[in-house]
Amino acid sequence: MTRTIFVAIIAWVAGAALGILLARAAIARLHHRVRTLHRQLRGEGKRMGTMDKVLVLEAVILVAYTCAALAVFWHTGNEPATLTGCVFGVCGLENGVMGWIKTNKDKTASTNKTSGSGEAAAPVEPPTDREEPPDVGM
């Protein structure tokens, strides 16, 4: 009996130590990545676009709705299945439309050789170091 308790205590301590070490490693890695991203964003001075704001708002709404649905389920024992389907369906439709807009915007930018924000690329000059063949202009 005491041997089982001893093995359980050792396993618990080893698991806790491993969990703490993994958490510290993950936190250090994420902290380094956040600092790098912060430096990149600070240097470029980019602003958040409208589609990015909509995606963040949708994420907040879906998390809040999920928490509210869990609270309703906890108190009543029933899930609002129709409402859940409608909320996730509307958000999915919105994301699909935004993806379609982004795809069309990228296709248009690649055909017009722009950067996607409407700025045209510099025209390419033809090479001047080659001679024309003798039959040109006949």
mmCIF file of C-alpha atoms in Angstrom, residues 46-99:
data_model
loop_
_atom_site.group_PDB
_atom_site.id
_atom_site.type_symbol
_atom_site.label_atom_id
_atom_site.label_comp_id
_atom_site.label_asym_id
_atom_site.label_seq_id
_atom_site.Cartn_x
_atom_site.Cartn_y
_atom_site.Cartn_z
ATOM 1 C CA LYS A 46 0.572 49.508 -40.421
ATOM 2 C CA ARG A 47 -3.005 49.998 -39.334
ATOM 3 C CA MET A 48 -5.553 47.260 -38.902
ATOM 4 C CA GLY A 49 -7.796 46.902 -41.949
ATOM 5 C CA THR A 50 -11.578 46.687 -41.943
ATOM 6 C CA MET A 51 -11.651 42.937 -42.643
ATOM 7 C CA ASP A 52 -9.266 42.311 -39.750
ATOM 8 C CA LYS A 53 -11.494 44.344 -37.434
ATOM 9 C CA VAL A 54 -14.545 42.368 -38.577
ATOM 10 C CA LEU A 55 -12.730 39.069 -37.925
ATOM 11 C CA VAL A 56 -11.747 40.167 -34.408
ATOM 12 C CA LEU A 57 -15.323 41.300 -33.718
ATOM 13 C CA GLU A 58 -16.690 37.965 -34.979
ATOM 14 C CA ALA A 59 -14.278 36.046 -32.762
ATOM 15 C CA VAL A 60 -15.397 38.057 -29.717
ATOM 16 C CA ILE A 61 -19.065 37.553 -30.603
ATOM 17 C CA LEU A 62 -18.648 33.792 -31.113
ATOM 18 C CA VAL A 63 -16.775 33.352 -27.823
ATOM 19 C CA ALA A 64 -19.376 35.424 -25.961
ATOM 20 C CA TYR A 65 -22.244 33.503 -27.594
ATOM 21 C CA THR A 66 -20.637 30.171 -26.768
ATOM 22 C CA CYS A 67 -20.269 31.196 -23.108
ATOM 23 C CA ALA A 68 -23.899 32.395 -23.016
ATOM 24 C CA ALA A 69 -25.123 29.166 -24.651
ATOM 25 C CA LEU A 70 -23.185 27.123 -22.100
ATOM 26 C CA ALA A 71 -24.771 29.148 -19.285
ATOM 27 C CA VAL A 72 -28.238 28.550 -20.748
ATOM 28 C CA PHE A 73 -27.499 24.845 -21.095
ATOM 29 C CA TRP A 74 -26.209 24.707 -17.525
ATOM 30 C CA HIS A 75 -29.373 26.276 -16.099
ATOM 31 C CA THR A 76 -32.072 24.761 -18.307
ATOM 32 C CA GLY A 77 -30.550 21.541 -19.578
ATOM 33 C CA ASN A 78 -31.489 22.437 -23.166
ATOM 34 C CA GLU A 79 -29.333 23.842 -25.925
ATOM 35 C CA PRO A 80 -30.724 26.636 -28.166
ATOM 36 C CA ALA A 81 -29.881 24.611 -31.291
ATOM 37 C CA THR A 82 -31.706 26.812 -33.802
ATOM 38 C CA LEU A 83 -30.126 29.987 -32.475
ATOM 39 C CA THR A 84 -26.691 28.341 -32.397
ATOM 40 C CA GLY A 85 -27.057 27.231 -36.011
ATOM 41 C CA CYS A 86 -28.150 30.702 -37.073
ATOM 42 C CA VAL A 87 -25.333 32.517 -35.247
ATOM 43 C CA PHE A 88 -22.602 30.252 -36.594
ATOM 44 C CA GLY A 89 -24.226 30.203 -40.046
ATOM 45 C CA VAL A 90 -24.265 34.020 -40.273
ATOM 46 C CA CYS A 91 -20.651 34.273 -39.102
ATOM 47 C CA GLY A 92 -19.612 31.543 -41.526
ATOM 48 C CA LEU A 93 -21.415 33.286 -44.386
ATOM 49 C CA GLU A 94 -19.743 36.579 -43.492
ATOM 50 C CA ASN A 95 -16.322 34.924 -43.456
ATOM 51 C CA GLY A 96 -17.026 33.277 -46.811
ATOM 52 C CA VAL A 97 -18.022 36.588 -48.378
ATOM 53 C CA MET A 98 -14.927 38.294 -46.975
ATOM 54 C CA GLY A 99 -12.749 35.482 -48.343
#
